[in-house]
Tab-separated table of C-alpha atoms and ligand atoms in Angstrom:
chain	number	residue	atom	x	y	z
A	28	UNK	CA	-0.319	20.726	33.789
A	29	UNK	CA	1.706	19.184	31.010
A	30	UNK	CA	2.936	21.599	28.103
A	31	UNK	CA	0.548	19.868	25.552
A	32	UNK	CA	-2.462	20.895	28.445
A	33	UNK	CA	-1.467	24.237	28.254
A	34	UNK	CA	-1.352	24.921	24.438
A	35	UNK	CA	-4.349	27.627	23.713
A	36	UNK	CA	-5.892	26.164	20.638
A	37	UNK	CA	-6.606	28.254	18.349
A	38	UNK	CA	-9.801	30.399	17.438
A	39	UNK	CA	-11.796	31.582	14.782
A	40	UNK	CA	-11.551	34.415	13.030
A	41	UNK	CA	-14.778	36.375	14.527
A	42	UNK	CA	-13.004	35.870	17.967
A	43	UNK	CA	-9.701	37.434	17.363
A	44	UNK	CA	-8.533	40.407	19.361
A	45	UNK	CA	-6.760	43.090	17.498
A	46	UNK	CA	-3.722	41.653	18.668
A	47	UNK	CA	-4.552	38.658	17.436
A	48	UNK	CA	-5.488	39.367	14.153
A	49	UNK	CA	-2.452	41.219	13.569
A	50	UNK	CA	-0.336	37.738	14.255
A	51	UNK	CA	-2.744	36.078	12.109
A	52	UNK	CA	-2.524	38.041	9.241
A	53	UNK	CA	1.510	37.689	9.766
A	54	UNK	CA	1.156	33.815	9.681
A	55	UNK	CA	-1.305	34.592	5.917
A	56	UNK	CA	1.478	36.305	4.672
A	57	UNK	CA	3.781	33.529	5.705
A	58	UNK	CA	1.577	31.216	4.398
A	59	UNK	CA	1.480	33.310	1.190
A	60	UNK	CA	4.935	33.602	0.294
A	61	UNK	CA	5.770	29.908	1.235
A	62	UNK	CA	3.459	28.571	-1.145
A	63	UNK	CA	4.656	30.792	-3.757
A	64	UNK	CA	8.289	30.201	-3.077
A	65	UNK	CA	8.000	26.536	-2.804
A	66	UNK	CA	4.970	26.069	-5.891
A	67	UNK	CA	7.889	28.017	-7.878
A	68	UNK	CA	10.724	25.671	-7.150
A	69	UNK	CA	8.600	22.919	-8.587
A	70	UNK	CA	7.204	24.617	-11.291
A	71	UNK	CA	11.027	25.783	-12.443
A	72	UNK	CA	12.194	22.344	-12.346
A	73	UNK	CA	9.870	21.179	-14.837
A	74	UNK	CA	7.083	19.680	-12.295
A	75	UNK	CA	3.550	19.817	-13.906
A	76	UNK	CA	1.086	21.470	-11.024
A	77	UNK	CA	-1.499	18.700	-10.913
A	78	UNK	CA	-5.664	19.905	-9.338
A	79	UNK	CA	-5.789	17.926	-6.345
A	80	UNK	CA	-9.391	15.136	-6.182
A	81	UNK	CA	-11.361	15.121	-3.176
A	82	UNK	CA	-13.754	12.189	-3.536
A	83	UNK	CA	-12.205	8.761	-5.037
A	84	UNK	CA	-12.517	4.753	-4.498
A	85	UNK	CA	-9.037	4.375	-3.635
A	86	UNK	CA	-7.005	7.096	-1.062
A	87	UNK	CA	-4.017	5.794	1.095
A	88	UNK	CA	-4.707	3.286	3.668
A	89	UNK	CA	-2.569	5.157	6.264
A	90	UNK	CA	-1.748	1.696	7.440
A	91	UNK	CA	0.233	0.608	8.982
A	92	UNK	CA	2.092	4.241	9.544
A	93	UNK	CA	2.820	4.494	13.377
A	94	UNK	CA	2.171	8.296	13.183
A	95	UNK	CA	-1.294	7.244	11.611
A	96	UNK	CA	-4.143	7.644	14.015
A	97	UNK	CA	-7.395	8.030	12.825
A	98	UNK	CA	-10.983	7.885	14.242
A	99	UNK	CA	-13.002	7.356	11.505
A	100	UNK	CA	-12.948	7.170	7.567
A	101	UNK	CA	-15.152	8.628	5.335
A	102	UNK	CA	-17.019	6.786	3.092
A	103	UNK	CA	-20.382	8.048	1.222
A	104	UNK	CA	-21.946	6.718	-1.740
A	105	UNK	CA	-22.257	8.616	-4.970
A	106	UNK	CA	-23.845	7.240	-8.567
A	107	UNK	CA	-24.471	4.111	-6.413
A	108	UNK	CA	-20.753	3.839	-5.837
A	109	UNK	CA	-19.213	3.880	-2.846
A	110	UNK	CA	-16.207	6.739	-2.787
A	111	UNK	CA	-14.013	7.753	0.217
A	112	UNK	CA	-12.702	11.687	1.038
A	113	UNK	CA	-9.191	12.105	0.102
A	114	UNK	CA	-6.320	10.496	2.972
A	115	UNK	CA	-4.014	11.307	0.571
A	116	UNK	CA	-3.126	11.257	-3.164
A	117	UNK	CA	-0.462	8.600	-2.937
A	118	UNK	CA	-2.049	5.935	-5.531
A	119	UNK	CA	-3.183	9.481	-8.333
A	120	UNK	CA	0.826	10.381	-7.788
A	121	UNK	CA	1.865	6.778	-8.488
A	122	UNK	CA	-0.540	6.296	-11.750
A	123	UNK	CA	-0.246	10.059	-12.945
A	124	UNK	CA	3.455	9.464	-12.472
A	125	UNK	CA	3.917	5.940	-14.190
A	126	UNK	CA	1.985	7.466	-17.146
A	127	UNK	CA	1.330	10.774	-18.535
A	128	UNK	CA	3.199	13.141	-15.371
A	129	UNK	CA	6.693	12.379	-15.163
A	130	UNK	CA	7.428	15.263	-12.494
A	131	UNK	CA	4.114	16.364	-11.079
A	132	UNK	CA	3.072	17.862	-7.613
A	133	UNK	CA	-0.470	18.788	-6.373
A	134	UNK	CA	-1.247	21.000	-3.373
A	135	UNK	CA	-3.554	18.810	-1.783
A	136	UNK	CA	-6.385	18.964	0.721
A	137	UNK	CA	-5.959	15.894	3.016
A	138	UNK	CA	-9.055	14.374	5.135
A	139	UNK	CA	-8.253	12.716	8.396
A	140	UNK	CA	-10.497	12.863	11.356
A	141	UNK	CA	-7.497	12.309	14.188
A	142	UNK	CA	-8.845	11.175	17.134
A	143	UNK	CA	-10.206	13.794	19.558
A	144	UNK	CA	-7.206	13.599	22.044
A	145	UNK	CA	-4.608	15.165	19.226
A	146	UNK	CA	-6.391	18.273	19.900
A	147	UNK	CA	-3.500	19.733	21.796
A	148	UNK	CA	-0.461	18.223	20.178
A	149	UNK	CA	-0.277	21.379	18.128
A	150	UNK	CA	0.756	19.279	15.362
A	151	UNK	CA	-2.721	17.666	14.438
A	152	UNK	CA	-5.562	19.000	12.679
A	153	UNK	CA	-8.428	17.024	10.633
A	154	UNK	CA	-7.865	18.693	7.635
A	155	UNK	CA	-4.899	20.200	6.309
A	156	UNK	CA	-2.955	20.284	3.233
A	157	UNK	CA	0.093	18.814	1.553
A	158	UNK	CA	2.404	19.995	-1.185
A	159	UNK	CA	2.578	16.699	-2.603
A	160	UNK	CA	5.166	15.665	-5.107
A	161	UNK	CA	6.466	12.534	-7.161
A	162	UNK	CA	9.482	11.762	-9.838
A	163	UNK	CA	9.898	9.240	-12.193
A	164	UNK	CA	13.446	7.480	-12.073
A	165	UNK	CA	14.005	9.258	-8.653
A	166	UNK	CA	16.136	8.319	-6.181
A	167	UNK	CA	15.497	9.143	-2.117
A	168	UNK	CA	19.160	11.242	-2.723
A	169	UNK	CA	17.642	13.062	-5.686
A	170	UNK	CA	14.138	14.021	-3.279
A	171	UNK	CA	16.638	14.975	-0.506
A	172	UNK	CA	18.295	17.384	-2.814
A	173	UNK	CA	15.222	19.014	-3.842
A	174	UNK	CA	13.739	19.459	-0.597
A	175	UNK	CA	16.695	20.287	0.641
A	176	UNK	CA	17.057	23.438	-2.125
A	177	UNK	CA	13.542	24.503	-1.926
A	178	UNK	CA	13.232	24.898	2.085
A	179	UNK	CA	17.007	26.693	2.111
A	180	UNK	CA	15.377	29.008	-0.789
A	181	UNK	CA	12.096	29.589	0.888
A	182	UNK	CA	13.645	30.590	4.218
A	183	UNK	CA	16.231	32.393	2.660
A	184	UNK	CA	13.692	34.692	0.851
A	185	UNK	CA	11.388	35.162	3.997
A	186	UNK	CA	14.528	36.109	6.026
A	187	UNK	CA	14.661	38.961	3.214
A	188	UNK	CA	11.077	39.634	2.198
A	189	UNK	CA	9.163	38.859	5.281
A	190	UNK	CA	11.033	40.604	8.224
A	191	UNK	CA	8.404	42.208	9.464
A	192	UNK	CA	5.804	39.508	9.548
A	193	UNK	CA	9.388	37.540	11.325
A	194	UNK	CA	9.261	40.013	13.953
A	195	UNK	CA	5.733	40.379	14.574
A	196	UNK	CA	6.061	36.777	15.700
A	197	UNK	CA	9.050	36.775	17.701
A	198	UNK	CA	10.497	34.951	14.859
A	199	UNK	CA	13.206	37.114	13.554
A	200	UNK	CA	15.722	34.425	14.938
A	201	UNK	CA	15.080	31.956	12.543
A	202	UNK	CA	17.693	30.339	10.270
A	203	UNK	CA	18.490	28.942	7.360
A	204	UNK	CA	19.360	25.449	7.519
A	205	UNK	CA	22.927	24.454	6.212
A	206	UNK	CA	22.212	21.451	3.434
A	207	UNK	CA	23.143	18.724	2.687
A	208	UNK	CA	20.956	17.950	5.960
A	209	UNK	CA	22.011	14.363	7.943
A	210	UNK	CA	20.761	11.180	7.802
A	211	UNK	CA	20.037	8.945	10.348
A	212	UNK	CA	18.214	5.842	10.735
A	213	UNK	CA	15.172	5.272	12.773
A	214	UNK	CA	16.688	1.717	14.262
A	215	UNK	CA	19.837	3.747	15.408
A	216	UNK	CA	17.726	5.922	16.928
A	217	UNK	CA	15.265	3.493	18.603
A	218	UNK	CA	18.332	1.568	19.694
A	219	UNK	CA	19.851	4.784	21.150
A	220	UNK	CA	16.531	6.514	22.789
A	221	UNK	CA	14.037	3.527	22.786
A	222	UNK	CA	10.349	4.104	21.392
A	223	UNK	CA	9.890	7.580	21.953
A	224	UNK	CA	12.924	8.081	19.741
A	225	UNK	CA	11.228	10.849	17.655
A	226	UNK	CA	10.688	13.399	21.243
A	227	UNK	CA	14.308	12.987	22.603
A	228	UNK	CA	16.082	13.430	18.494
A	229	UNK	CA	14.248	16.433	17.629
A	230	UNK	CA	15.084	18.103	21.188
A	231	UNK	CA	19.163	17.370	20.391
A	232	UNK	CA	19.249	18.488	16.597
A	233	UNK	CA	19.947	22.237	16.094
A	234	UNK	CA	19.931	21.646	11.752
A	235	UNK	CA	16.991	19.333	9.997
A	236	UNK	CA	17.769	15.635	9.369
A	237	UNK	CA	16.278	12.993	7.300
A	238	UNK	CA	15.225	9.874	9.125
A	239	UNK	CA	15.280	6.646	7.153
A	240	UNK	CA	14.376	3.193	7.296
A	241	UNK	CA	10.597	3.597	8.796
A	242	UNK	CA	8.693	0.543	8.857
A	243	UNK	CA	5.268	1.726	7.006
A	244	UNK	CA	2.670	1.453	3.947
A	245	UNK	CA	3.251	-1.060	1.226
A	246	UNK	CA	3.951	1.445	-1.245
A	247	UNK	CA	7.063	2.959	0.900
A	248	UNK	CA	10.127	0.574	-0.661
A	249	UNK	CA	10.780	-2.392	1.400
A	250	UNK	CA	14.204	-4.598	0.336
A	251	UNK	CA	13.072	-7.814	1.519
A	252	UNK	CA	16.657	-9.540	1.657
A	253	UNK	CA	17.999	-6.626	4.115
A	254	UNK	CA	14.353	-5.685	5.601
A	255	UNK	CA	15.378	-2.182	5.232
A	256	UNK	CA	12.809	1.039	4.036
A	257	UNK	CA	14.076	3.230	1.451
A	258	UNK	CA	12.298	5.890	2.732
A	259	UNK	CA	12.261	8.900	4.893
A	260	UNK	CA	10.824	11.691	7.373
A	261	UNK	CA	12.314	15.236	7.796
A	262	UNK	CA	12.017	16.632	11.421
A	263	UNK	CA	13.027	20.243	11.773
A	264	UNK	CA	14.656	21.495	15.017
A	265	UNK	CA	12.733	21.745	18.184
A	266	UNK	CA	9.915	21.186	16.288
A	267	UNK	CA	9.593	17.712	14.606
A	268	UNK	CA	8.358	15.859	11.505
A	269	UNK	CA	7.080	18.115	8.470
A	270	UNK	CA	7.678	15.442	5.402
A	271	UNK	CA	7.382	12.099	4.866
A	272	UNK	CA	8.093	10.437	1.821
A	273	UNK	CA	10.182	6.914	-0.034
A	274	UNK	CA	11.338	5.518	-2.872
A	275	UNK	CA	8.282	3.773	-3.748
A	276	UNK	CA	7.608	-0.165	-4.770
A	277	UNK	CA	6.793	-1.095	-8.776
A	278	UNK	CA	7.166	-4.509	-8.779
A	279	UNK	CA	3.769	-6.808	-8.846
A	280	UNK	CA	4.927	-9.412	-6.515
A	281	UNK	CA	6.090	-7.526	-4.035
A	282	UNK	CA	3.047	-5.182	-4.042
A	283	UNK	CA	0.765	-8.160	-3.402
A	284	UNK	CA	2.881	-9.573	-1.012
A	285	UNK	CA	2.973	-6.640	1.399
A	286	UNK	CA	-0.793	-6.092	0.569
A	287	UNK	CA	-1.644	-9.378	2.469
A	288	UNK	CA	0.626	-9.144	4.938
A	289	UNK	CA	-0.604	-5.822	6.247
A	290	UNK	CA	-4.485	-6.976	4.984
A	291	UNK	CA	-5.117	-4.079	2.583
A	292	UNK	CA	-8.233	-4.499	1.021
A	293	UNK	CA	-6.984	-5.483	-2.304
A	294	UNK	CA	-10.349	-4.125	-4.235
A	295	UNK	CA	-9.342	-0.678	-3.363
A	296	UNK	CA	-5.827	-1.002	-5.503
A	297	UNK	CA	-6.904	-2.661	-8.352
A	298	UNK	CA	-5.305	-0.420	-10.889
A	299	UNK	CA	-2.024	-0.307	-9.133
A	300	UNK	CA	-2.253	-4.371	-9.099
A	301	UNK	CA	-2.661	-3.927	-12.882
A	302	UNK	CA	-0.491	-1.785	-14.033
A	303	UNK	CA	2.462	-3.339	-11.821
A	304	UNK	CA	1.522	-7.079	-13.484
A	305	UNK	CA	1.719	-5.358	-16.417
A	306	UNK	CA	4.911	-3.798	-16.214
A	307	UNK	CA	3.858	0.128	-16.554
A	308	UNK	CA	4.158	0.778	-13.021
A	309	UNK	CA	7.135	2.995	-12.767
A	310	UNK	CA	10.010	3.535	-9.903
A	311	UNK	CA	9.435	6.295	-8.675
A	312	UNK	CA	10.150	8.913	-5.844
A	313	UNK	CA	8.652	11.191	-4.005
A	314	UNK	CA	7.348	12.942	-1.040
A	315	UNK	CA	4.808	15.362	0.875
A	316	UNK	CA	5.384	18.473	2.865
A	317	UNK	CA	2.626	19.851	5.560
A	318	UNK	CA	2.168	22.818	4.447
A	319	UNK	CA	0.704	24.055	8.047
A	320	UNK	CA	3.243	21.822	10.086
A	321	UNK	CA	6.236	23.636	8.096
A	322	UNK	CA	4.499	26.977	7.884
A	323	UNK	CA	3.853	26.129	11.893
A	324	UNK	CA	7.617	25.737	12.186
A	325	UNK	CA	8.580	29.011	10.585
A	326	UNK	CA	6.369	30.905	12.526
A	327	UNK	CA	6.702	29.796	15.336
A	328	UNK	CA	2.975	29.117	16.814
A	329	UNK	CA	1.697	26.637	19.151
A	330	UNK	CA	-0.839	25.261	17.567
A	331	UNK	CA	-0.760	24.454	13.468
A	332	UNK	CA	-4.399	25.129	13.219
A	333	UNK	CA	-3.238	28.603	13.599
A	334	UNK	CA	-1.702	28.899	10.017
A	335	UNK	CA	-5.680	27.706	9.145
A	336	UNK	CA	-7.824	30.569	8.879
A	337	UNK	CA	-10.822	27.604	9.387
A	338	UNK	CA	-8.508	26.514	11.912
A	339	UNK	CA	-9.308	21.826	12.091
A	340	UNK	CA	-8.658	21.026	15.187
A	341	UNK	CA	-9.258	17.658	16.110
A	342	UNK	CA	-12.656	16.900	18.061
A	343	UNK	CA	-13.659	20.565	17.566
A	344	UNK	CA	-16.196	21.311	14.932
A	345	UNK	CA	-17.289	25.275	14.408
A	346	UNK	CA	-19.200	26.632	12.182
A	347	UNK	CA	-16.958	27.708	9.680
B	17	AMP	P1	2.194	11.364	6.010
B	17	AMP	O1	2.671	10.788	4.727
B	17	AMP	O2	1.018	10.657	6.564
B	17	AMP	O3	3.299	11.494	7.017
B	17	AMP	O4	1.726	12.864	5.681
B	17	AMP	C1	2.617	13.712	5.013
B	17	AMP	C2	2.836	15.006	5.773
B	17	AMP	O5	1.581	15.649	5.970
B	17	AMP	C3	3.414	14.850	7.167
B	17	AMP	O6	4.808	14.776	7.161
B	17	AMP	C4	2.918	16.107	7.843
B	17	AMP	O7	3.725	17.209	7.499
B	17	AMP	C5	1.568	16.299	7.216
B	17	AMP	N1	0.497	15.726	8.076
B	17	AMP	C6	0.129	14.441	8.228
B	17	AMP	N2	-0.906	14.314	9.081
B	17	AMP	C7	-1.216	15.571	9.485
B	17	AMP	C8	-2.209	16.113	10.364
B	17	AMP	N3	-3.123	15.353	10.976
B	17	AMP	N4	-2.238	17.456	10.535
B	17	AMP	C9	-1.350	18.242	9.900
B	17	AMP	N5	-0.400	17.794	9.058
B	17	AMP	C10	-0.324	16.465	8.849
B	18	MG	MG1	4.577	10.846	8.281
């Protein structure tokens, strides 16, 4: 059996043993105190905590991500309009941002039904949530430095606060990363370990590192004359990718340009055509963390649908 075969996944909450619920309700108050730690960061920095949308015309087209891998979209009519479930909040981030929000973050539920065969990754789940953030004026080196303060901060307070939850799941060893975390670039990296770069890197690193320079969406910042990204990934440790993010494109032309090139349906982006032809788009910056995949990586479990208590694992639909 390969280790992916052998990952239990996890179950719901009428099945737990008493054993099991005890490690569960370690991973809640995990959960707990991260989103309070990290919420407060934001909030102390001046972000405006935005209410995340669920149903919308436009969502990210997750294309053409490699990580991306998605059975199905979801698209249902309402008012005689046809509206999809939320991928992710990129295009709200870039409009709230160019306009009214110049720091703003939303902890937002994310829809994507991930093909059946993720089920044991222990990294996938169909519906999970992101603390998703964006800055006006930013700069990939100012995103690094937030992320950067808020993850040393959060683990430094559960080291303090949550020792017994730590111990409960054999996670007592965990430590706080040393910032400023490296950089290194994904075509480095694919010219050092080939394709499956991502598997052999985060088995070497013993500190998180920001990955740059991923070929992706056309809102991720492309310079044309270098054909470098401006954007960026943090892996953790042993563990792997709980952020992505970029500096993010404003400029009409360019917009359109990568929109046919990668054959985004144009009709869904309307007001980010618009608003870029006009000018008010803004540069901006930004970035979302998995809340389960770095809430998985603190505690340590196999599967992230553990940090769920509706746990979404992919291809398995239960009752609650
Ligand atoms: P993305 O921009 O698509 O990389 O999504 C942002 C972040 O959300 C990722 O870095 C992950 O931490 C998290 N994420 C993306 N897809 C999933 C998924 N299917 N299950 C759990 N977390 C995910
Ligand atoms: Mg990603």
């Amino acid at each position: 059996m390969t280790q992916q075969e052998c990952i239990p996944l996890p179950k719901p909450l009428d099945q737990l043993t008493a054993q099991e619920i005890e490690r569960k309700a370690a991973i809640g108050k995990i959960m707990t105190y991260t989103l309070q730690s990290l919420t407060n960061t934001y909030v102390n920095k001046g972000f405006e905590w935005l209410l995340p949308v669920a149903l919308s015309q436009s969502t990210d087209p997750l294309w053409p991500d490699p990580g991306a891998s998605i059975e199905k979209r979801i698209e249902v009519d309402i008012y005689g309009k046809p509206v999809r479930t939320t991928a992710s909040m990129i295009v709200h981030k870039l409009v709230g941002c160019s306009t009214v929000y110049e720091k703003l973050f939303i902890v937002s539920p994310n829809i994507r039904i991930e093909k059946s065969e993720r089920a044991k990754t222990g990294k996938h789940i169909y519906e999970f949530t992101q603390l998703d953030f964006e800055i006006q004026h930013a700069t990939s080196k100012d995103v690094f430095a937030l992320v950067e303060e808020a993850i040393c901060t959060l683990i430094k307070g559960l080291k303090a606060d949550r020792k017994a939850e730590l111990a409960i799941l054999g996670r007592s060893d965990l430590k706080v990363p040393k910032a400023p975390f490296k950089i290194l670039d994904r075509a480095d990296l694919e010219a050092k370990y080939g394709a499956d770069w991502e598997a052999a890197m985060i088995k070497e690193i013993t500190e998180p590192v920001w990955i740059t320079n991923i070929p992706r969406e056309f809102y991720d910042f492309e310079d044309f004359a270098t054909g470098r990204w401006d954007n960026y990934d943090l892996f953790m440790p042993q563990y792997g990718e709980v952020l992505s993010g970029a500096r993010r494109e404003y400029e009409y032309s360019k917009i359109y340009e990568k929109m046919e090139r990668e054959q985004v349906r144009k009709e869904n982006y309307s007001i980010i055509l618009k608003m870029a032809k006009d000018g008010r788009l803004k540069p901006t910056a930004g970035a979302g963390i998995g809340m389960e995949r770095i809430v998985g990586y603190i505690t340590g479990v196999s599967h992230i649908g553990e940090c769920q208590p509706f746990p979404r694992v992919p291809g398995n639909v239960q009752e609650l």
